[in-house]
Every structure is written in C-alpha cells, then in structure tokens.
C-alpha cells in the first residue's frame, strides 16, 4: 500500500465530449469508458509514485478554472483538451499562466486525421505531446511526467 500523502499529485484533465468515451465511435476512440480510463490512470500513476486526480468538462471556462485551481496542489498536468486543442488560446494562456509541466495527450493520431486537427495551441505550452496510442497515450504521458519530475527534482540546486 502506497501512502498517497507522500506522492506527487498530477491532474489528468479531459475536455469536451470525452465523457462519451466507450459509448460511440469506438473505431477512433476505443471501447474504454471515461470512468474506466480514470481508474486506469490512477493505477498507472500509483505504480509510478504519482497520486492522480481526474476531471472532465465540456466547457472551456471550467477547464481553465480546473487548471488554475490545481496549481496550489498539483505538480503537473496531463491534458486532453479534445477539440479545444485546435481552437483555444484561453487554454494555452491558462497552461502558460499556471506554469506547471503539462503533457498534451490524444487518443487518436491527430496528424493522421483532418487538416484542422493538425494544429494544437496547447502544444506551445506543453513539455511534450503523446498522440495516437489510444488509452496508452495516457499511460505513456504519466511515465514521461514521472521521469520529467524526478529529473527536475534531482537537478534542483545543481
Ligand atoms: O484524439 C483525441 O484524443 C482528441 O483529443 C479527441 C477529440 C478530438 O476533437 C481531437 O481532435 C482529438 C474528440 C473527443 C470526442 O470524444 C468522443 C468519444 C467518443 C464518442 C464521441 C466523441
């Protein structure tokens, strides 16, 4: 049993329509529901020494609020902003403003899809992007976050 009080907290934030995961378009987004994905993220995080909390909203302002509110209690963000990835300067500004390490994730390979999905505003503020591996994109992002945070802390004061 890991003591979550001693673990680094990470917020996994999902944007619009991701509450529909597992219910439609399984050919693109897979058959795993959002609740199942959140449970998996908690388990993957725990194995990496990360306490994962999860949130989802269909509303741009609520996503901005969630990022700002998490600043005091979290060490980094894994963000799938859904379609707001391609449109939202507000989310870009929020991630820049909060200034915590952020990894952008996508279930699908946005670069292999329609042209309008190729550009991401979020990517400009992210330390990295993982896309195209279905729910494994989140697992890979959590692994990358754990490595990033541990190398950042071992370099602190160097
Ligand atoms: O591939 C991803 O993770 C996306 O962020 C998903 C967004 C899309 O707009 C981005 O371009 C790429 C769409 C999320 C919609 O999720 C649904 C899930 C199940 C059924 C319908 C929509």
PDB file of C-alpha atoms and ligand atoms in Angstrom:
ATOM      1  CA  UNK A   1       0.000   0.000   0.000  1.00  0.00           C
ATOM      2  CA  UNK A   2       1.438   3.351  -1.059  1.00  0.00           C
ATOM      3  CA  UNK A   3       0.892   6.380   1.164  1.00  0.00           C
ATOM      4  CA  UNK A   4      -0.737   8.865  -1.231  1.00  0.00           C
ATOM      5  CA  UNK A   5       0.085  11.734   1.152  1.00  0.00           C
ATOM      6  CA  UNK A   6       3.750  11.314   0.210  1.00  0.00           C
ATOM      7  CA  UNK A   7       3.086  11.060  -3.532  1.00  0.00           C
ATOM      8  CA  UNK A   8       3.345  13.819  -6.107  1.00  0.00           C
ATOM      9  CA  UNK A   9      -0.092  14.880  -7.363  1.00  0.00           C
ATOM     10  CA  UNK A  10      -0.915  15.052 -11.061  1.00  0.00           C
ATOM     11  CA  UNK A  11      -4.155  16.243 -12.628  1.00  0.00           C
ATOM     12  CA  UNK A  12      -5.458  14.366 -15.672  1.00  0.00           C
ATOM     13  CA  UNK A  13      -7.840  16.777 -17.373  1.00  0.00           C
ATOM     14  CA  UNK A  14     -10.170  15.751 -20.196  1.00  0.00           C
ATOM     15  CA  UNK A  15     -12.098  18.164 -22.382  1.00  0.00           C
ATOM     16  CA  UNK A  16     -15.279  18.231 -24.436  1.00  0.00           C
ATOM     17  CA  UNK A  17     -17.071  15.047 -25.464  1.00  0.00           C
ATOM     18  CA  UNK A  18     -14.552  12.776 -23.782  1.00  0.00           C
ATOM     19  CA  UNK A  19     -17.350  11.911 -21.329  1.00  0.00           C
ATOM     20  CA  UNK A  20     -18.733   9.909 -24.296  1.00  0.00           C
ATOM     21  CA  UNK A  21     -15.719   7.612 -24.435  1.00  0.00           C
ATOM     22  CA  UNK A  22     -16.622   3.970 -24.877  1.00  0.00           C
ATOM     23  CA  UNK A  23     -20.151   4.752 -25.971  1.00  0.00           C
ATOM     24  CA  UNK A  24     -19.635   5.943 -29.604  1.00  0.00           C
ATOM     25  CA  UNK A  25     -17.008   5.932 -32.341  1.00  0.00           C
ATOM     26  CA  UNK A  26     -15.051   3.006 -30.802  1.00  0.00           C
ATOM     27  CA  UNK A  27     -13.139   2.655 -34.100  1.00  0.00           C
ATOM     28  CA  UNK A  28     -11.479   6.038 -33.419  1.00  0.00           C
ATOM     29  CA  UNK A  29     -11.558   6.396 -29.635  1.00  0.00           C
ATOM     30  CA  UNK A  30     -11.710   2.789 -28.359  1.00  0.00           C
ATOM     31  CA  UNK A  31     -14.168   0.961 -26.120  1.00  0.00           C
ATOM     32  CA  UNK A  32     -12.897   2.110 -22.714  1.00  0.00           C
ATOM     33  CA  UNK A  33     -15.251   4.457 -20.860  1.00  0.00           C
ATOM     34  CA  UNK A  34     -14.047   7.675 -19.218  1.00  0.00           C
ATOM     35  CA  UNK A  35     -14.621   6.175 -15.745  1.00  0.00           C
ATOM     36  CA  UNK A  36     -12.517   3.137 -16.700  1.00  0.00           C
ATOM     37  CA  UNK A  37      -9.786   5.365 -18.163  1.00  0.00           C
ATOM     38  CA  UNK A  38      -9.684   7.454 -14.983  1.00  0.00           C
ATOM     39  CA  UNK A  39      -9.378   4.286 -12.882  1.00  0.00           C
ATOM     40  CA  UNK A  40      -6.543   3.057 -15.106  1.00  0.00           C
ATOM     41  CA  UNK A  41      -4.760   6.412 -14.810  1.00  0.00           C
ATOM     42  CA  UNK A  42      -4.947   6.211 -11.007  1.00  0.00           C
ATOM     43  CA  UNK A  43      -3.407   2.724 -11.065  1.00  0.00           C
ATOM     44  CA  UNK A  44      -0.703   3.651 -13.580  1.00  0.00           C
ATOM     45  CA  UNK A  45       0.072   6.759 -11.545  1.00  0.00           C
ATOM     46  CA  UNK A  46       0.273   4.865  -8.259  1.00  0.00           C
ATOM     47  CA  UNK A  47       2.786   2.437  -9.772  1.00  0.00           C
ATOM     48  CA  UNK A  48       4.905   5.468 -10.742  1.00  0.00           C
ATOM     49  CA  UNK A  49       4.581   7.183  -7.344  1.00  0.00           C
ATOM     50  CA  UNK A  50       2.065   9.727  -8.633  1.00  0.00           C
ATOM     51  CA  UNK A  51      -1.289  10.480  -6.998  1.00  0.00           C
ATOM     52  CA  UNK A  52      -3.581  11.051  -9.970  1.00  0.00           C
ATOM     53  CA  UNK A  53      -6.752  13.084  -9.767  1.00  0.00           C
ATOM     54  CA  UNK A  54      -9.015  13.349 -12.794  1.00  0.00           C
ATOM     55  CA  UNK A  55     -11.524  15.872 -14.086  1.00  0.00           C
ATOM     56  CA  UNK A  56     -13.555  16.347 -17.262  1.00  0.00           C
ATOM     57  CA  UNK A  57     -15.594  19.224 -18.588  1.00  0.00           C
ATOM     58  CA  UNK A  58     -17.331  20.116 -21.813  1.00  0.00           C
ATOM     59  CA  UNK A  59     -16.853  23.821 -21.035  1.00  0.00           C
ATOM     60  CA  UNK A  60     -13.754  25.836 -21.895  1.00  0.00           C
ATOM     61  CA  UNK A  61     -14.004  28.154 -18.868  1.00  0.00           C
ATOM     62  CA  UNK A  62     -14.396  25.223 -16.484  1.00  0.00           C
ATOM     63  CA  UNK A  63     -11.221  23.682 -17.900  1.00  0.00           C
ATOM     64  CA  UNK A  64      -9.410  26.998 -17.319  1.00  0.00           C
ATOM     65  CA  UNK A  65     -10.802  27.079 -13.751  1.00  0.00           C
ATOM     66  CA  UNK A  66      -9.675  23.481 -13.115  1.00  0.00           C
ATOM     67  CA  UNK A  67      -6.111  24.265 -14.236  1.00  0.00           C
ATOM     68  CA  UNK A  68      -5.933  27.407 -12.114  1.00  0.00           C
ATOM     69  CA  UNK A  69      -7.398  25.657  -9.053  1.00  0.00           C
ATOM     70  CA  UNK A  70      -4.993  22.720  -9.345  1.00  0.00           C
ATOM     71  CA  UNK A  71      -1.963  25.000  -9.259  1.00  0.00           C
ATOM     72  CA  UNK A  72      -1.745  25.014  -5.474  1.00  0.00           C
ATOM     73  CA  UNK A  73      -1.997  21.267  -5.040  1.00  0.00           C
ATOM     74  CA  UNK A  74      -0.543  19.604  -8.137  1.00  0.00           C
ATOM     75  CA  UNK A  75       2.899  19.222  -9.686  1.00  0.00           C
ATOM     76  CA  UNK A  76       1.830  18.745 -13.305  1.00  0.00           C
ATOM     77  CA  UNK A  77      -0.963  18.215 -15.796  1.00  0.00           C
ATOM     78  CA  UNK A  78      -1.852  15.613 -18.397  1.00  0.00           C
ATOM     79  CA  UNK A  79      -4.326  17.367 -20.695  1.00  0.00           C
ATOM     80  CA  UNK A  80      -6.546  16.054 -23.466  1.00  0.00           C
ATOM     81  CA  UNK A  81      -8.344  19.254 -24.412  1.00  0.00           C
ATOM     82  CA  UNK A  82     -10.387  17.495 -27.116  1.00  0.00           C
ATOM     83  CA  UNK A  83     -11.464  19.876 -29.872  1.00  0.00           C
ATOM     84  CA  UNK A  84     -10.365  22.869 -27.757  1.00  0.00           C
ATOM     85  CA  UNK A  85      -6.806  21.712 -28.558  1.00  0.00           C
ATOM     86  CA  UNK A  86      -7.267  23.208 -32.010  1.00  0.00           C
ATOM     87  CA  UNK A  87      -9.107  26.401 -31.040  1.00  0.00           C
ATOM     88  CA  UNK A  88      -8.393  27.574 -27.514  1.00  0.00           C
ATOM     89  CA  UNK A  89      -5.969  30.399 -26.833  1.00  0.00           C
ATOM     90  CA  UNK A  90      -7.640  30.610 -23.391  1.00  0.00           C
ATOM     91  CA  UNK A  91      -6.384  27.121 -22.509  1.00  0.00           C
ATOM     92  CA  UNK A  92      -2.935  27.915 -23.894  1.00  0.00           C
ATOM     93  CA  UNK A  93      -2.819  31.041 -21.709  1.00  0.00           C
ATOM     94  CA  UNK A  94      -4.049  29.097 -18.656  1.00  0.00           C
ATOM     95  CA  UNK A  95      -1.348  26.449 -19.050  1.00  0.00           C
ATOM     96  CA  UNK A  96       1.299  29.130 -19.575  1.00  0.00           C
ATOM     97  CA  UNK A  97      -0.036  31.121 -16.617  1.00  0.00           C
ATOM     98  CA  UNK A  98      -0.110  28.203 -14.214  1.00  0.00           C
ATOM     99  CA  UNK A  99       3.396  27.283 -15.373  1.00  0.00           C
ATOM    100  CA  UNK A 100       3.393  23.650 -14.282  1.00  0.00           C
ATOM    101  CA  UNK A 101       4.766  20.912 -16.551  1.00  0.00           C
ATOM    102  CA  UNK A 102       1.993  19.882 -18.924  1.00  0.00           C
ATOM    103  CA  UNK A 103       1.837  16.945 -21.321  1.00  0.00           C
ATOM    104  CA  UNK A 104      -0.736  17.064 -24.118  1.00  0.00           C
ATOM    105  CA  UNK A 105      -2.355  13.723 -24.910  1.00  0.00           C
ATOM    106  CA  UNK A 106      -4.652  12.442 -27.624  1.00  0.00           C
ATOM    107  CA  UNK A 107      -6.219   9.059 -28.125  1.00  0.00           C
ATOM    108  CA  UNK A 108      -6.067   9.398 -31.899  1.00  0.00           C
ATOM    109  CA  UNK A 109      -3.151  10.440 -34.092  1.00  0.00           C
ATOM    110  CA  UNK A 110      -4.279  13.998 -34.764  1.00  0.00           C
ATOM    111  CA  UNK A 111      -1.634  14.334 -37.509  1.00  0.00           C
ATOM    112  CA  UNK A 112      -3.145  11.465 -39.473  1.00  0.00           C
ATOM    113  CA  UNK A 113      -6.620  12.980 -39.426  1.00  0.00           C
ATOM    114  CA  UNK A 114      -8.303  16.061 -40.916  1.00  0.00           C
ATOM    115  CA  UNK A 115      -6.080  19.091 -41.549  1.00  0.00           C
ATOM    116  CA  UNK A 116      -7.887  21.180 -38.893  1.00  0.00           C
ATOM    117  CA  UNK A 117      -6.710  18.725 -36.194  1.00  0.00           C
ATOM    118  CA  UNK A 118      -3.034  19.102 -37.125  1.00  0.00           C
ATOM    119  CA  UNK A 119      -2.543  22.362 -35.263  1.00  0.00           C
ATOM    120  CA  UNK A 120      -2.527  22.473 -31.458  1.00  0.00           C
ATOM    121  CA  UNK A 121      -2.479  25.676 -29.419  1.00  0.00           C
ATOM    122  CA  UNK A 122      -1.780  23.630 -26.257  1.00  0.00           C
ATOM    123  CA  UNK A 123       1.415  22.131 -27.697  1.00  0.00           C
ATOM    124  CA  UNK A 124       3.173  25.513 -27.490  1.00  0.00           C
ATOM    125  CA  UNK A 125       2.959  25.363 -23.692  1.00  0.00           C
ATOM    126  CA  UNK A 126       3.467  21.600 -23.279  1.00  0.00           C
ATOM    127  CA  UNK A 127       6.705  19.833 -22.429  1.00  0.00           C
ATOM    128  CA  UNK A 128       5.618  17.108 -24.855  1.00  0.00           C
ATOM    129  CA  UNK A 129       2.758  15.559 -26.809  1.00  0.00           C
ATOM    130  CA  UNK A 130       1.625  11.915 -26.927  1.00  0.00           C
ATOM    131  CA  UNK A 131      -0.935  11.054 -29.603  1.00  0.00           C
ATOM    132  CA  UNK A 132      -2.247   8.026 -31.413  1.00  0.00           C
ATOM    133  CA  UNK A 133      -1.897   5.226 -28.883  1.00  0.00           C
ATOM    134  CA  UNK A 134      -5.467   5.109 -27.594  1.00  0.00           C
ATOM    135  CA  UNK A 135      -5.660   4.921 -23.806  1.00  0.00           C
ATOM    136  CA  UNK A 136      -1.950   4.023 -23.773  1.00  0.00           C
ATOM    137  CA  UNK A 137      -1.284   7.674 -24.674  1.00  0.00           C
ATOM    138  CA  UNK A 138      -2.240   8.479 -21.058  1.00  0.00           C
ATOM    139  CA  UNK A 139      -0.009   5.721 -19.624  1.00  0.00           C
ATOM    140  CA  UNK A 140       2.933   6.930 -21.718  1.00  0.00           C
ATOM    141  CA  UNK A 141       2.280  10.530 -20.673  1.00  0.00           C
ATOM    142  CA  UNK A 142       2.228   9.553 -16.974  1.00  0.00           C
ATOM    143  CA  UNK A 143       5.535   7.691 -17.416  1.00  0.00           C
ATOM    144  CA  UNK A 144       7.039  10.732 -19.146  1.00  0.00           C
ATOM    145  CA  UNK A 145       5.722  13.018 -16.387  1.00  0.00           C
ATOM    146  CA  UNK A 146       7.212  10.808 -13.630  1.00  0.00           C
ATOM    147  CA  UNK A 147      10.603  10.893 -15.393  1.00  0.00           C
ATOM    148  CA  UNK A 148      10.388  14.625 -16.021  1.00  0.00           C
ATOM    149  CA  UNK A 149       9.554  15.402 -12.380  1.00  0.00           C
ATOM    150  CA  UNK A 150      12.226  13.111 -10.984  1.00  0.00           C
ATOM    151  CA  UNK A 151      14.922  14.555 -13.261  1.00  0.00           C
ATOM    152  CA  UNK A 152      13.725  18.091 -12.414  1.00  0.00           C
ATOM    153  CA  UNK A 153      13.980  17.344  -8.675  1.00  0.00           C
ATOM    154  CA  UNK A 154      17.392  15.660  -8.976  1.00  0.00           C
ATOM    155  CA  UNK A 155      18.670  18.718 -10.909  1.00  0.00           C
ATOM    156  CA  UNK A 156      17.274  21.160  -8.326  1.00  0.00           C
ATOM    157  CA  UNK A 157      20.056  23.071  -6.660  1.00  0.00           C
ATOM    158  CA  UNK A 158      22.650  21.685  -9.088  1.00  0.00           C
TER     159      UNK A 158
HETATM  160  O1  LIG B   1      -7.808  12.009 -30.155  1.00  0.00           O
HETATM  161  C1  LIG B   1      -8.121  12.711 -29.192  1.00  0.00           C
HETATM  162  O2  LIG B   1      -7.929  12.392 -28.019  1.00  0.00           O
HETATM  163  C2  LIG B   1      -8.863  14.029 -29.446  1.00  0.00           C
HETATM  164  O3  LIG B   1      -8.451  14.979 -28.485  1.00  0.00           O
HETATM  165  C3  LIG B   1     -10.338  13.733 -29.300  1.00  0.00           C
HETATM  166  C4  LIG B   1     -11.237  14.916 -29.635  1.00  0.00           C
HETATM  167  C5  LIG B   1     -10.869  15.495 -30.999  1.00  0.00           C
HETATM  168  O4  LIG B   1     -11.631  16.674 -31.250  1.00  0.00           O
HETATM  169  C6  LIG B   1      -9.401  15.840 -31.096  1.00  0.00           C
HETATM  170  O5  LIG B   1      -9.122  16.314 -32.393  1.00  0.00           O
HETATM  171  C7  LIG B   1      -8.557  14.607 -30.830  1.00  0.00           C
HETATM  172  C8  LIG B   1     -12.706  14.480 -29.688  1.00  0.00           C
HETATM  173  C9  LIG B   1     -13.180  13.821 -28.442  1.00  0.00           C
HETATM  174  C10 LIG B   1     -14.518  13.220 -28.740  1.00  0.00           C
HETATM  175  O6  LIG B   1     -14.630  12.062 -27.967  1.00  0.00           O
HETATM  176  C11 LIG B   1     -15.625  11.199 -28.293  1.00  0.00           C
HETATM  177  C12 LIG B   1     -15.549   9.958 -27.713  1.00  0.00           C
HETATM  178  C13 LIG B   1     -16.497   9.031 -28.009  1.00  0.00           C
HETATM  179  C14 LIG B   1     -17.537   9.336 -28.864  1.00  0.00           C
HETATM  180  C15 LIG B   1     -17.612  10.589 -29.426  1.00  0.00           C
HETATM  181  C16 LIG B   1     -16.654  11.527 -29.141  1.00  0.00           C
END
